[in-house]
Amino acid sequence: MAKRAKSKSGTRKTGLPSKKEIIAYLENADGEVARRDIARAFGVKGEARADLRRLLKELDEAGAINLKGGKRIERADALPPVAPIDVMSVDDDGDLICLPANWRGETEPPMIRLAARKAAKVKPAPGVGDRLLARLKPAGDDGYEADVIKAIGKGAHRFLAVFHEKRRGGGVAEPVERRARDSFTIEKGDEGSAKDGDLVWIETKNARGYGPKKGRVRSIAGHIDDKHAFSLIALANHGIPTEFPNAVIAEAEKAKLPPLGDRTDLRDTPLITIDPVDAKDHDDAVFAAPDDDPENPGGFRIIVAIADVSWFVKPDSALDKEALKRGNSTYLPDRVVPMLPERLSNDLCSLRADEDRPCLAVEMIITAGGVKKRHRFMRAMMRSHAKLAYEEAQAISDGGTAPPALKEVVKNLYAAFNARMQERKKRAPLDLDLPERKIILDENGDVEKVVKRERFDAHRMIEEFMILANVAAAEALERAKTPLIYRVHDEPDPEKIEATRDYLDTLDYSLTKGAVRPANFNQLLKIAGERDQKEMVSEVVLRSQRQAIYDTENVGHFGLNLGRYAHFTSPIRRYADLTVHRGLVKAFKLGANGQTEKEAKALSKIAEDISDLERRSIAAERESADRYLAGYLEEKVGAEFDARIRGVTKFGLFVMLDESGADGFIPMRAIGSERFRFEEKEHAVIGESTGGVFRLGQAVKVKLAEAAPLTGGLRFDMLSDPLPGSSKRKGKAGKPSQPGRGKKARSKKRESSKGRRDKATNKKRGKANAKPRRG
């Protein structure tokens, strides 16, 4: 039998209590409350009990209390001992953060924490979006703790939206996802504390019939007028954490530089950093000099020194767990969301000029032809002798002014690079070399311009040295029989290659039969360049490739044409590189914080997780850029642009603008005046009247019809005429083609009708053999 409640706020003998008094009583009641407890506490007797029932019903309808079965009563913002809960997110410790599934309170719902150790006992393991039945225990100001009874399916769909208030309460939620076409009605009482323009997390409500879709506000993520709203939306949509937990910050602040100790002293070696002009974290430094070994004439000695992140980020520490949770840094137009706190990423781990920094370095000896003869790894202390941007390094190489010592360093680096280019030419990696663009923001955080990144030999030089170091790391760990995570890029799927071969055949290109190597694609691209079709063919080749991932099983790297490859050179921004550093520390007995047995056993799962996290960051980076570009182009609706077709579907064409790299869509109805049909094998849409073709990679002229910065969506109309099609493409299977749309189609339809009338007239005149006129 439930314990009867006792009031701590006093009683009165006659009359009904006020609504405020009832709420106060429920707040201070011990145990479960029944209607008779309230009546006894306030001295409500006889006929007044019916008035009390009506009063409680009014409070229930207003959402202030919950009337339960058996005449039990509770505050609407108090939770019962057992209730359904929805998993909303995962916190820094791996605990699941939940909210009550059916919240009726006027305040924000209380937070419910399901400890990671308890969640791990549930099969299958619950995740974000799952609905659970749980026992709830108050946990002070922190809300409630949960013990799962059982999983009961999926909760309501949750998405990010902009909230627009209505004068009489409630409002409308406009989703920021492109896939969500409808707005959601937020009824009065479901808006929580959201105000007009807030970015809110919405949970859908079950609704019947064909009326407006409904939802409720679960939490507030920010405001649409925030300076960095576009990035905020992308990060929130993908669950990328932007703040570091206090324990992680505290651990980073306590970090100190190590002493020289047993480290190799490279401080007098003129290592330099070469990075983008706006880089703040410097992972790598390079040095090269002619090899003085008489048995290696014309050869070079190259040193690649990488920030010793493993010294600062100990296995299983708070820093380590947070870095693994993020997987990598995320780069958005207005910010970098780092994998490590700034104390490490921009300070202690960054190879700053003229400051001592710990590093993990690899010395590599190459021949005059660029072939690596041997290598050795060392834990060292270095001091960068110069910080150069790519443009500055290129200028020095081209004869620009610089101190003599720095000129000599750059000269030797380029000489070693030229030797490596001989090896690269023989190896023949996939050479797509697609253009990159950078969004430049003004002081107000708006897009000022979009520029194509210029590619210098300085870029290629650093890339070649990093590739060489990554190969050395993979080889070293294999030989030491130390578990490692490879960066793998599998061969293209045979079905995709066959489809690519069929498509190229329509363009009069021939791709070799059987197995395809990068050199085969390169030859194709060379011919395409001579025909001024390189971008078109590059797009097709790119789509035929698999995605590079992390894995403990080595299948080689197809794109680089390498048998083994591991990421070693960017541990400040990639967790994969940190695991490789720890493996090298263990394999060559280089000191503390090497690979542990626990980490070695977990590498396969880590590889899978960081591959997923990498895709998450790429998606957020792309979405943020799309929104910035849509905002930039919003004032240019109606303008014409040069573009290239990036995708062909049965719904329409995806295009990319040449100048800005902005992506948009042309629906089928906006392609042309005739009806077009989708031909999957040809990556094209074909006009049913003329046989004209729009195909993947084709250069076109388009007009901007609509820009939606909130979702990052751009819609265009096609201005270009299709490429001429062969006669066999006209119509379907030999049948007459159907008239299309627009003025030309209507004209053809009128002429066709006139032809039929002429035929009927001729027949009446005894001229049955006369042919109707055709358009």
Short mmCIF file of C-alpha atoms in Angstrom, two decimals, residues 12 16-27 38 42 51-52 54-65 75 106:
data_model
loop_
_atom_site.label_atom_id
_atom_site.label_comp_id
_atom_site.label_asym_id
_atom_site.label_seq_id
_atom_site.Cartn_x
_atom_site.Cartn_y
_atom_site.Cartn_z
CA ARG A 12 -6.69 24.57 6.22
CA LEU A 16 -11.01 24.68 -1.66
CA PRO A 17 -7.24 25.17 -2.02
CA SER A 18 -5.98 27.40 -4.83
CA LYS A 19 -4.23 25.91 -7.83
CA LYS A 20 -0.90 27.31 -6.59
CA GLU A 21 -1.45 25.67 -3.20
CA ILE A 22 -2.09 22.28 -4.84
CA ILE A 23 1.11 22.56 -6.93
CA ALA A 24 3.09 23.58 -3.84
CA TYR A 25 1.65 20.63 -1.92
CA LEU A 26 2.66 18.18 -4.65
CA GLU A 27 6.17 19.68 -4.71
CA ILE A 38 -5.25 16.48 -0.90
CA PHE A 42 -6.89 21.03 2.98
CA ASP A 51 -15.46 20.89 -6.61
CA LEU A 52 -11.98 19.54 -5.82
CA ARG A 54 -13.28 19.63 -11.06
CA LEU A 55 -10.33 21.77 -9.95
CA LEU A 56 -7.90 18.88 -10.37
CA LYS A 57 -9.34 18.13 -13.81
CA GLU A 58 -8.72 21.76 -14.85
CA LEU A 59 -5.10 21.48 -13.70
CA ASP A 60 -4.72 18.24 -15.65
CA GLU A 61 -6.15 19.76 -18.85
CA ALA A 62 -3.83 22.74 -18.44
CA GLY A 63 -0.88 20.35 -18.26
CA ALA A 64 0.10 21.41 -14.73
CA ILE A 65 -0.51 17.97 -13.19
CA ARG A 75 3.09 17.15 -10.90
CA GLU A 106 5.58 23.68 -18.75
#
